[in-house]
Structure formats: structure tokens, C-alpha cells
Amino acid sequence: MDLEKNKTNVLQEISKVAQEAGRSPEDINIIAVTKYVDLNTTKEMIALGIKHIGENRVDKFLTKYETLANEPIVWHFIGSLQRRKVKEIINKIDYFHALDSLNLAKEIQKRAEHPIKCFLQVNISGEESKHGFSLAEIDHVLSALTDCDKIIIVGLMTMAPIDASDEELTHIFKTANELRLTLKNRKLKNMPLTDLSMGMSRDYKIAIQNGSTYVRIGTAFFS
Ligand SMILES: *Cc1c(COP(=O)(O)O)cnc(C)c1O
């Protein structure tokens, strides 16, 4: 694994795709998903200039968080989070990408010591194995969240099925962006909805073409 080469390739590709889509590369935040790699590789990534780090397991996050406390890292928790583990991490992370149930929201509201930037996870494909609210649930969810002053809905997060075609990916990511805009225009309290967390190693290009502002990339960096 040539970390530096992988990093250069991914950043160049993202820059190119953004420009082709008429977007500024600076508007795309690149999260290195370090769940596959150890502490040293994570450190190397930071030394290469990556500042957004994403983890999906509480224990691994905590180890890295504690060891890398002096590094200028923006921490993203991208995996589904069990209610009972909320208190262990919620005041340490900068962004939570997988708000996928109202019970979880209630727990965050209870444990957070300051407002937490969250992405509402939406299941656009309707795939059963995927977490996230269905489109039919969104209205109810937003009204339930208006009482939660510790939760800032910065945007929507979505994941596409592994075997989705380019057409399906375009449909899913475009729908997420349209939904985001519709909800943003309601100007609800604590719901700026300026961002979209979508795109992984295999589908970040189509995600960027459709407005993604946070891509979560693991394999393309670490293989
Ligand atoms: C692992 C993971 C990623 C990164 O996936 P790659 O395909 O390795 O780029 C992105 N988002 C979530 C939620 C993940 O769990």
C-alpha cells in the first residue's frame, strides 16, 4: 500500500470530478475512513494533510481519539450507534453521520453537553438491510426533532446498495439532494441542512456530481 500515492490519486480525482461538475474542489470535504487501519497508518494519513477522520466502531474510535488528542483532527462517527454507547462518544466527536432513529435522537439529546452536528440518515433505495429513515417517515421525524436543541441537522447521509448501477446511484444521490433542499427551505430551527454525506470509494464520483459535500473514503486510500 502506497499511502501517499493513493492519497494523491484520490484527491486529484475528486478535484477533477468536482470541476467537471462545475463545483469548487474546496466544497468537498474528504473523510478518510480509517476503520481498516491501525493507529500508525492513521497518523501517516494526518501527516499527509488529511484532517477529517471517520470511524464506525466505538472502541476503535476511542483508542484513536485518545492517542491522537493533540492532532488537529475533525472527528466523524460514521457507523450506526447503539443507544447505550452514545454517552461514550457523543461529546468527543465533531460530526455524527448516522442518526437513524428517534430513540437514538432522544439519547443524544439527553447526553450531549453541547449541540452536536448530525446527519439524518435516509434510506432512499428502500433496501431492507440499510439503516435510515424512509422518505415516508421524514416529516414525522423532523417534527419530533424540533424539541431536541442538542441536535443540529447539518444535512442528510445516504448509502447506496453495493450493486447499484450508475443510473441507480444517480437517482439515489439526486433524490437525497432534492430532499435536502426541500427540507432546508422549511427553515426549521436547528436544521440548516447545508450538507450531504454521500459517496464512498466506489461511488464518490456520482455522489459529487449530485451535490455531496462530505465523501467517506476508505478502500481507495488503504489498499
Ligand atoms: C466503511 C465505510 C465507508 C468507506 O467505505 P469504502 O468503500 O471503503 O470507501 C464509508 N461509509 C461508511 C458508513 C462505512 O462504514
PDB file of C-alpha atoms and ligand atoms in Angstrom:
ATOM      1  CA  MET A   1       0.000   0.000   0.000  1.00  0.00           C
ATOM      2  CA  ASP A   2       1.451   3.329  -1.080  1.00  0.00           C
ATOM      3  CA  LEU A   3      -0.458   5.746   1.084  1.00  0.00           C
ATOM      4  CA  GLU A   4       0.942   8.895  -0.404  1.00  0.00           C
ATOM      5  CA  LYS A   5       0.231   7.777  -3.961  1.00  0.00           C
ATOM      6  CA  ASN A   6      -3.304   6.664  -3.081  1.00  0.00           C
ATOM      7  CA  LYS A   7      -3.971   9.956  -1.362  1.00  0.00           C
ATOM      8  CA  THR A   8      -2.670  11.981  -4.314  1.00  0.00           C
ATOM      9  CA  ASN A   9      -4.730   9.919  -6.761  1.00  0.00           C
ATOM     10  CA  VAL A  10      -7.959  10.238  -4.794  1.00  0.00           C
ATOM     11  CA  LEU A  11      -7.542  13.970  -4.238  1.00  0.00           C
ATOM     12  CA  GLN A  12      -6.745  14.574  -7.896  1.00  0.00           C
ATOM     13  CA  GLU A  13      -9.725  12.547  -8.994  1.00  0.00           C
ATOM     14  CA  ILE A  14     -12.053  14.386  -6.617  1.00  0.00           C
ATOM     15  CA  SER A  15     -10.736  17.715  -7.795  1.00  0.00           C
ATOM     16  CA  LYS A  16     -11.284  16.724 -11.418  1.00  0.00           C
ATOM     17  CA  VAL A  17     -14.798  15.385 -10.863  1.00  0.00           C
ATOM     18  CA  ALA A  18     -15.766  18.479  -8.871  1.00  0.00           C
ATOM     19  CA  GLN A  19     -14.522  20.835 -11.565  1.00  0.00           C
ATOM     20  CA  GLU A  20     -16.235  18.859 -14.317  1.00  0.00           C
ATOM     21  CA  ALA A  21     -19.441  19.168 -12.321  1.00  0.00           C
ATOM     22  CA  GLY A  22     -18.938  22.933 -12.064  1.00  0.00           C
ATOM     23  CA  ARG A  23     -18.136  22.755  -8.367  1.00  0.00           C
ATOM     24  CA  SER A  24     -15.233  24.020  -6.362  1.00  0.00           C
ATOM     25  CA  PRO A  25     -12.997  21.201  -5.028  1.00  0.00           C
ATOM     26  CA  GLU A  26     -12.811  23.023  -1.683  1.00  0.00           C
ATOM     27  CA  ASP A  27     -16.500  22.395  -1.193  1.00  0.00           C
ATOM     28  CA  ILE A  28     -15.916  18.654  -0.978  1.00  0.00           C
ATOM     29  CA  ASN A  29     -14.739  17.533   2.463  1.00  0.00           C
ATOM     30  CA  ILE A  30     -12.785  14.302   2.280  1.00  0.00           C
ATOM     31  CA  ILE A  31     -13.150  11.966   5.226  1.00  0.00           C
ATOM     32  CA  ALA A  32     -10.528   9.243   5.465  1.00  0.00           C
ATOM     33  CA  VAL A  33     -12.341   6.209   6.846  1.00  0.00           C
ATOM     34  CA  THR A  34      -9.611   4.678   8.987  1.00  0.00           C
ATOM     35  CA  LYS A  35     -11.633   1.715  10.283  1.00  0.00           C
ATOM     36  CA  TYR A  36      -9.442  -0.632   8.235  1.00  0.00           C
ATOM     37  CA  VAL A  37      -6.115   0.607   9.539  1.00  0.00           C
ATOM     38  CA  ASP A  38      -4.125   0.931  12.743  1.00  0.00           C
ATOM     39  CA  LEU A  39      -3.036   3.973  14.653  1.00  0.00           C
ATOM     40  CA  ASN A  40       0.221   4.447  12.773  1.00  0.00           C
ATOM     41  CA  THR A  41      -1.402   4.422   9.371  1.00  0.00           C
ATOM     42  CA  THR A  42      -3.987   6.863  10.659  1.00  0.00           C
ATOM     43  CA  LYS A  43      -1.156   9.111  11.829  1.00  0.00           C
ATOM     44  CA  GLU A  44       0.534   8.880   8.448  1.00  0.00           C
ATOM     45  CA  MET A  45      -2.679   9.956   6.800  1.00  0.00           C
ATOM     46  CA  ILE A  46      -2.836  13.005   9.046  1.00  0.00           C
ATOM     47  CA  ALA A  47       0.802  13.794   8.285  1.00  0.00           C
ATOM     48  CA  LEU A  48      -0.181  13.761   4.599  1.00  0.00           C
ATOM     49  CA  GLY A  49      -2.592  16.592   5.274  1.00  0.00           C
ATOM     50  CA  ILE A  50      -5.907  14.770   5.770  1.00  0.00           C
ATOM     51  CA  LYS A  51      -7.843  16.344   8.614  1.00  0.00           C
ATOM     52  CA  HIS A  52     -11.218  14.603   8.523  1.00  0.00           C
ATOM     53  CA  ILE A  53     -11.082  11.154  10.095  1.00  0.00           C
ATOM     54  CA  GLY A  54     -14.023   8.734  10.167  1.00  0.00           C
ATOM     55  CA  GLU A  55     -14.565   5.670  12.350  1.00  0.00           C
ATOM     56  CA  ASN A  56     -17.554   3.361  12.685  1.00  0.00           C
ATOM     57  CA  ARG A  57     -16.818   1.457  15.917  1.00  0.00           C
ATOM     58  CA  VAL A  58     -16.929   2.968  19.382  1.00  0.00           C
ATOM     59  CA  ASP A  59     -13.914   1.119  20.789  1.00  0.00           C
ATOM     60  CA  LYS A  60     -11.667   1.842  17.826  1.00  0.00           C
ATOM     61  CA  PHE A  61     -12.753   5.453  17.758  1.00  0.00           C
ATOM     62  CA  LEU A  62     -11.957   5.902  21.458  1.00  0.00           C
ATOM     63  CA  THR A  63      -8.479   4.411  21.148  1.00  0.00           C
ATOM     64  CA  LYS A  64      -7.585   6.650  18.251  1.00  0.00           C
ATOM     65  CA  TYR A  65      -9.245   9.684  19.755  1.00  0.00           C
ATOM     66  CA  GLU A  66      -7.313   9.351  22.994  1.00  0.00           C
ATOM     67  CA  THR A  67      -3.970   8.696  21.347  1.00  0.00           C
ATOM     68  CA  LEU A  68      -4.324  11.423  18.735  1.00  0.00           C
ATOM     69  CA  ALA A  69      -5.671  14.039  21.119  1.00  0.00           C
ATOM     70  CA  ASN A  70      -3.040  16.590  20.130  1.00  0.00           C
ATOM     71  CA  GLU A  71      -3.610  16.334  16.390  1.00  0.00           C
ATOM     72  CA  PRO A  72      -5.823  18.865  14.585  1.00  0.00           C
ATOM     73  CA  ILE A  73      -8.442  16.289  13.617  1.00  0.00           C
ATOM     74  CA  VAL A  74     -12.107  16.720  12.754  1.00  0.00           C
ATOM     75  CA  TRP A  75     -13.704  13.507  14.043  1.00  0.00           C
ATOM     76  CA  HIS A  76     -16.571  11.861  12.214  1.00  0.00           C
ATOM     77  CA  PHE A  77     -18.521   8.938  13.600  1.00  0.00           C
ATOM     78  CA  ILE A  78     -19.998   7.281  10.535  1.00  0.00           C
ATOM     79  CA  GLY A  79     -21.372   3.969  11.763  1.00  0.00           C
ATOM     80  CA  SER A  80     -24.656   3.071  13.356  1.00  0.00           C
ATOM     81  CA  LEU A  81     -24.518   3.780  17.065  1.00  0.00           C
ATOM     82  CA  GLN A  82     -26.202   1.807  19.814  1.00  0.00           C
ATOM     83  CA  ARG A  83     -28.130   3.893  22.316  1.00  0.00           C
ATOM     84  CA  ARG A  84     -26.187   2.610  25.278  1.00  0.00           C
ATOM     85  CA  LYS A  85     -22.909   3.739  23.692  1.00  0.00           C
ATOM     86  CA  VAL A  86     -23.981   7.304  22.945  1.00  0.00           C
ATOM     87  CA  LYS A  87     -22.586   8.668  26.195  1.00  0.00           C
ATOM     88  CA  GLU A  88     -19.131   7.240  25.492  1.00  0.00           C
ATOM     89  CA  ILE A  89     -18.538   9.244  22.353  1.00  0.00           C
ATOM     90  CA  ILE A  90     -21.109  11.923  21.703  1.00  0.00           C
ATOM     91  CA  ASN A  91     -19.205  14.789  23.341  1.00  0.00           C
ATOM     92  CA  LYS A  92     -15.954  13.837  21.642  1.00  0.00           C
ATOM     93  CA  ILE A  93     -16.966  13.750  18.008  1.00  0.00           C
ATOM     94  CA  ASP A  94     -17.404  16.686  15.634  1.00  0.00           C
ATOM     95  CA  TYR A  95     -19.963  15.082  13.321  1.00  0.00           C
ATOM     96  CA  PHE A  96     -22.335  12.151  13.678  1.00  0.00           C
ATOM     97  CA  HIS A  97     -23.377  10.728  10.313  1.00  0.00           C
ATOM     98  CA  ALA A  98     -25.844   8.009  11.226  1.00  0.00           C
ATOM     99  CA  LEU A  99     -28.814   9.473  13.066  1.00  0.00           C
ATOM    100  CA  ASP A 100     -31.301   6.761  12.117  1.00  0.00           C
ATOM    101  CA  SER A 101     -33.884   6.512  14.894  1.00  0.00           C
ATOM    102  CA  LEU A 102     -35.809   8.781  17.219  1.00  0.00           C
ATOM    103  CA  ASN A 103     -34.745   6.729  20.229  1.00  0.00           C
ATOM    104  CA  LEU A 104     -31.162   7.460  19.329  1.00  0.00           C
ATOM    105  CA  ALA A 105     -32.005  11.157  18.953  1.00  0.00           C
ATOM    106  CA  LYS A 106     -33.554  11.184  22.427  1.00  0.00           C
ATOM    107  CA  GLU A 107     -30.446   9.630  23.897  1.00  0.00           C
ATOM    108  CA  ILE A 108     -28.201  12.166  22.159  1.00  0.00           C
ATOM    109  CA  GLN A 109     -30.410  14.965  23.436  1.00  0.00           C
ATOM    110  CA  LYS A 110     -30.019  13.582  26.944  1.00  0.00           C
ATOM    111  CA  ARG A 111     -26.243  13.024  26.873  1.00  0.00           C
ATOM    112  CA  ALA A 112     -24.899  15.879  24.773  1.00  0.00           C
ATOM    113  CA  GLU A 113     -23.236  18.727  26.627  1.00  0.00           C
ATOM    114  CA  HIS A 114     -23.355  20.993  23.591  1.00  0.00           C
ATOM    115  CA  PRO A 115     -25.220  20.912  20.261  1.00  0.00           C
ATOM    116  CA  ILE A 116     -23.991  18.022  18.100  1.00  0.00           C
ATOM    117  CA  LYS A 117     -23.768  18.269  14.319  1.00  0.00           C
ATOM    118  CA  CYS A 118     -25.699  15.329  12.916  1.00  0.00           C
ATOM    119  CA  PHE A 119     -26.611  13.965   9.534  1.00  0.00           C
ATOM    120  CA  LEU A 120     -30.019  12.386   9.291  1.00  0.00           C
ATOM    121  CA  GLN A 121     -29.543   9.018   7.609  1.00  0.00           C
ATOM    122  CA  VAL A 122     -32.103   8.369   4.909  1.00  0.00           C
ATOM    123  CA  ASN A 123     -32.749   5.109   3.135  1.00  0.00           C
ATOM    124  CA  ILE A 124     -33.595   6.209  -0.365  1.00  0.00           C
ATOM    125  CA  SER A 125     -33.108   2.924  -2.153  1.00  0.00           C
ATOM    126  CA  GLY A 126     -35.576   1.218   0.188  1.00  0.00           C
ATOM    127  CA  GLU A 127     -33.104  -1.648   0.536  1.00  0.00           C
ATOM    128  CA  GLU A 128     -34.102  -3.543   3.683  1.00  0.00           C
ATOM    129  CA  SER A 129     -30.629  -4.126   5.032  1.00  0.00           C
ATOM    130  CA  LYS A 130     -29.844  -0.419   5.062  1.00  0.00           C
ATOM    131  CA  HIS A 131     -30.296   1.767   8.095  1.00  0.00           C
ATOM    132  CA  GLY A 132     -32.000   5.103   7.879  1.00  0.00           C
ATOM    133  CA  PHE A 133     -35.394   6.720   7.786  1.00  0.00           C
ATOM    134  CA  SER A 134     -37.672   6.045   4.855  1.00  0.00           C
ATOM    135  CA  LEU A 135     -38.917   9.007   2.863  1.00  0.00           C
ATOM    136  CA  ALA A 136     -42.386   8.438   4.318  1.00  0.00           C
ATOM    137  CA  GLU A 137     -41.065   8.893   7.861  1.00  0.00           C
ATOM    138  CA  ILE A 138     -39.191  12.144   7.343  1.00  0.00           C
ATOM    139  CA  ASP A 139     -41.972  14.601   8.165  1.00  0.00           C
ATOM    140  CA  HIS A 140     -42.742  12.908  11.439  1.00  0.00           C
ATOM    141  CA  VAL A 141     -39.048  12.710  12.297  1.00  0.00           C
ATOM    142  CA  LEU A 142     -38.471  16.402  11.706  1.00  0.00           C
ATOM    143  CA  SER A 143     -41.371  17.436  13.890  1.00  0.00           C
ATOM    144  CA  ALA A 144     -40.183  15.103  16.643  1.00  0.00           C
ATOM    145  CA  LEU A 145     -36.692  16.591  16.405  1.00  0.00           C
ATOM    146  CA  THR A 146     -37.777  20.203  16.804  1.00  0.00           C
ATOM    147  CA  ASP A 147     -37.683  19.707  20.591  1.00  0.00           C
ATOM    148  CA  CYS A 148     -34.089  18.474  20.516  1.00  0.00           C
ATOM    149  CA  ASP A 149     -31.929  21.556  20.951  1.00  0.00           C
ATOM    150  CA  LYS A 150     -28.770  19.436  21.273  1.00  0.00           C
ATOM    151  CA  ILE A 151     -29.154  18.120  17.727  1.00  0.00           C
ATOM    152  CA  ILE A 152     -28.197  20.226  14.727  1.00  0.00           C
ATOM    153  CA  ILE A 153     -29.252  18.621  11.477  1.00  0.00           C
ATOM    154  CA  VAL A 154     -26.452  19.765   9.187  1.00  0.00           C
ATOM    155  CA  GLY A 155     -27.582  17.549   6.356  1.00  0.00           C
ATOM    156  CA  LEU A 156     -28.579  14.144   5.063  1.00  0.00           C
ATOM    157  CA  MET A 157     -26.496  10.990   4.809  1.00  0.00           C
ATOM    158  CA  THR A 158     -27.278   8.133   2.492  1.00  0.00           C
ATOM    159  CA  MET A 159     -25.707   4.922   1.267  1.00  0.00           C
ATOM    160  CA  ALA A 160     -26.401   3.151  -1.991  1.00  0.00           C
ATOM    161  CA  PRO A 161     -26.722  -0.615  -2.452  1.00  0.00           C
ATOM    162  CA  ILE A 162     -23.411  -2.305  -3.242  1.00  0.00           C
ATOM    163  CA  ASP A 163     -24.622  -3.483  -6.631  1.00  0.00           C
ATOM    164  CA  ALA A 164     -26.325  -0.255  -7.740  1.00  0.00           C
ATOM    165  CA  SER A 165     -25.828   0.711 -11.369  1.00  0.00           C
ATOM    166  CA  ASP A 166     -24.675   4.199 -12.332  1.00  0.00           C
ATOM    167  CA  GLU A 167     -28.291   5.096 -13.143  1.00  0.00           C
ATOM    168  CA  GLU A 168     -29.459   3.917  -9.741  1.00  0.00           C
ATOM    169  CA  LEU A 169     -26.627   5.772  -7.996  1.00  0.00           C
ATOM    170  CA  THR A 170     -27.533   8.952  -9.826  1.00  0.00           C
ATOM    171  CA  HIS A 171     -31.160   8.515  -8.859  1.00  0.00           C
ATOM    172  CA  ILE A 172     -30.371   7.888  -5.179  1.00  0.00           C
ATOM    173  CA  PHE A 173     -27.918  10.761  -4.748  1.00  0.00           C
ATOM    174  CA  LYS A 174     -30.016  13.200  -6.741  1.00  0.00           C
ATOM    175  CA  THR A 175     -33.097  12.333  -4.695  1.00  0.00           C
ATOM    176  CA  ALA A 176     -31.128  12.908  -1.479  1.00  0.00           C
ATOM    177  CA  ASN A 177     -30.068  16.347  -2.645  1.00  0.00           C
ATOM    178  CA  GLU A 178     -33.592  17.282  -3.707  1.00  0.00           C
ATOM    179  CA  LEU A 179     -34.969  16.120  -0.374  1.00  0.00           C
ATOM    180  CA  ARG A 180     -32.303  18.122   1.443  1.00  0.00           C
ATOM    181  CA  LEU A 181     -33.274  21.281  -0.454  1.00  0.00           C
ATOM    182  CA  THR A 182     -36.973  20.796   0.181  1.00  0.00           C
ATOM    183  CA  LEU A 183     -36.362  20.359   3.898  1.00  0.00           C
ATOM    184  CA  LYS A 184     -33.843  23.199   4.056  1.00  0.00           C
ATOM    185  CA  ASN A 185     -36.404  25.563   2.574  1.00  0.00           C
ATOM    186  CA  ARG A 186     -38.677  24.915   5.535  1.00  0.00           C
ATOM    187  CA  LYS A 187     -36.127  26.835   7.611  1.00  0.00           C
ATOM    188  CA  LEU A 188     -36.703  24.751  10.716  1.00  0.00           C
ATOM    189  CA  LYS A 189     -34.936  25.558  13.944  1.00  0.00           C
ATOM    190  CA  ASN A 190     -31.542  23.776  14.279  1.00  0.00           C
ATOM    191  CA  MET A 191     -31.818  22.319  10.801  1.00  0.00           C
ATOM    192  CA  PRO A 192     -29.524  24.212   8.430  1.00  0.00           C
ATOM    193  CA  LEU A 193     -29.381  21.189   6.067  1.00  0.00           C
ATOM    194  CA  THR A 194     -26.480  22.624   4.119  1.00  0.00           C
ATOM    195  CA  ASP A 195     -24.588  19.362   3.657  1.00  0.00           C
ATOM    196  CA  LEU A 196     -24.758  15.895   2.159  1.00  0.00           C
ATOM    197  CA  SER A 197     -22.723  12.943   3.398  1.00  0.00           C
ATOM    198  CA  MET A 198     -22.634  10.549   0.482  1.00  0.00           C
ATOM    199  CA  GLY A 199     -20.100   8.751  -1.652  1.00  0.00           C
ATOM    200  CA  MET A 200     -17.644   6.000  -0.751  1.00  0.00           C
ATOM    201  CA  SER A 201     -14.691   4.600  -2.682  1.00  0.00           C
ATOM    202  CA  ARG A 202     -16.818   3.019  -5.377  1.00  0.00           C
ATOM    203  CA  ASP A 203     -19.415   5.749  -5.853  1.00  0.00           C
ATOM    204  CA  TYR A 204     -17.947   9.098  -4.787  1.00  0.00           C
ATOM    205  CA  LYS A 205     -17.788  10.431  -8.331  1.00  0.00           C
ATOM    206  CA  ILE A 206     -21.525  10.159  -8.874  1.00  0.00           C
ATOM    207  CA  ALA A 207     -22.115  11.479  -5.337  1.00  0.00           C
ATOM    208  CA  ILE A 208     -20.042  14.588  -6.094  1.00  0.00           C
ATOM    209  CA  GLN A 209     -21.832  15.100  -9.384  1.00  0.00           C
ATOM    210  CA  ASN A 210     -25.032  15.197  -7.348  1.00  0.00           C
ATOM    211  CA  GLY A 211     -24.001  17.639  -4.662  1.00  0.00           C
ATOM    212  CA  SER A 212     -22.178  15.664  -1.978  1.00  0.00           C
ATOM    213  CA  THR A 213     -20.166  17.815   0.434  1.00  0.00           C
ATOM    214  CA  TYR A 214     -18.712  15.014   2.585  1.00  0.00           C
ATOM    215  CA  VAL A 215     -17.328  11.886   0.929  1.00  0.00           C
ATOM    216  CA  ARG A 216     -16.332   8.966   3.176  1.00  0.00           C
ATOM    217  CA  ILE A 217     -13.411   7.129   1.657  1.00  0.00           C
ATOM    218  CA  GLY A 218     -11.676   4.032   2.982  1.00  0.00           C
ATOM    219  CA  THR A 219     -10.663   1.383   0.455  1.00  0.00           C
ATOM    220  CA  ALA A 220      -9.356   3.810  -2.156  1.00  0.00           C
ATOM    221  CA  PHE A 221      -6.893   5.178   0.418  1.00  0.00           C
ATOM    222  CA  PHE A 222      -5.967   1.992   2.199  1.00  0.00           C
ATOM    223  CA  SER A 223      -5.482  -0.716  -0.412  1.00  0.00           C
TER     224      SER A 223
HETATM  225  C1  LIG B   1     -16.520   1.683   5.647  1.00  0.00           C
HETATM  226  C2  LIG B   1     -17.423   2.803   5.378  1.00  0.00           C
HETATM  227  C3  LIG B   1     -17.124   3.739   4.374  1.00  0.00           C
HETATM  228  C4  LIG B   1     -15.912   3.621   3.470  1.00  0.00           C
HETATM  229  O1  LIG B   1     -16.138   2.659   2.502  1.00  0.00           O
HETATM  230  P1  LIG B   1     -15.086   2.353   1.330  1.00  0.00           P
HETATM  231  O2  LIG B   1     -15.889   1.618   0.340  1.00  0.00           O
HETATM  232  O3  LIG B   1     -14.026   1.514   1.947  1.00  0.00           O
HETATM  233  O4  LIG B   1     -14.584   3.640   0.820  1.00  0.00           O
HETATM  234  C5  LIG B   1     -17.997   4.799   4.200  1.00  0.00           C
HETATM  235  N1  LIG B   1     -19.107   4.948   4.967  1.00  0.00           N
HETATM  236  C6  LIG B   1     -19.425   4.071   5.934  1.00  0.00           C
HETATM  237  C7  LIG B   1     -20.664   4.289   6.725  1.00  0.00           C
HETATM  238  C8  LIG B   1     -18.599   2.965   6.174  1.00  0.00           C
HETATM  239  O5  LIG B   1     -18.925   2.108   7.140  1.00  0.00           O
END
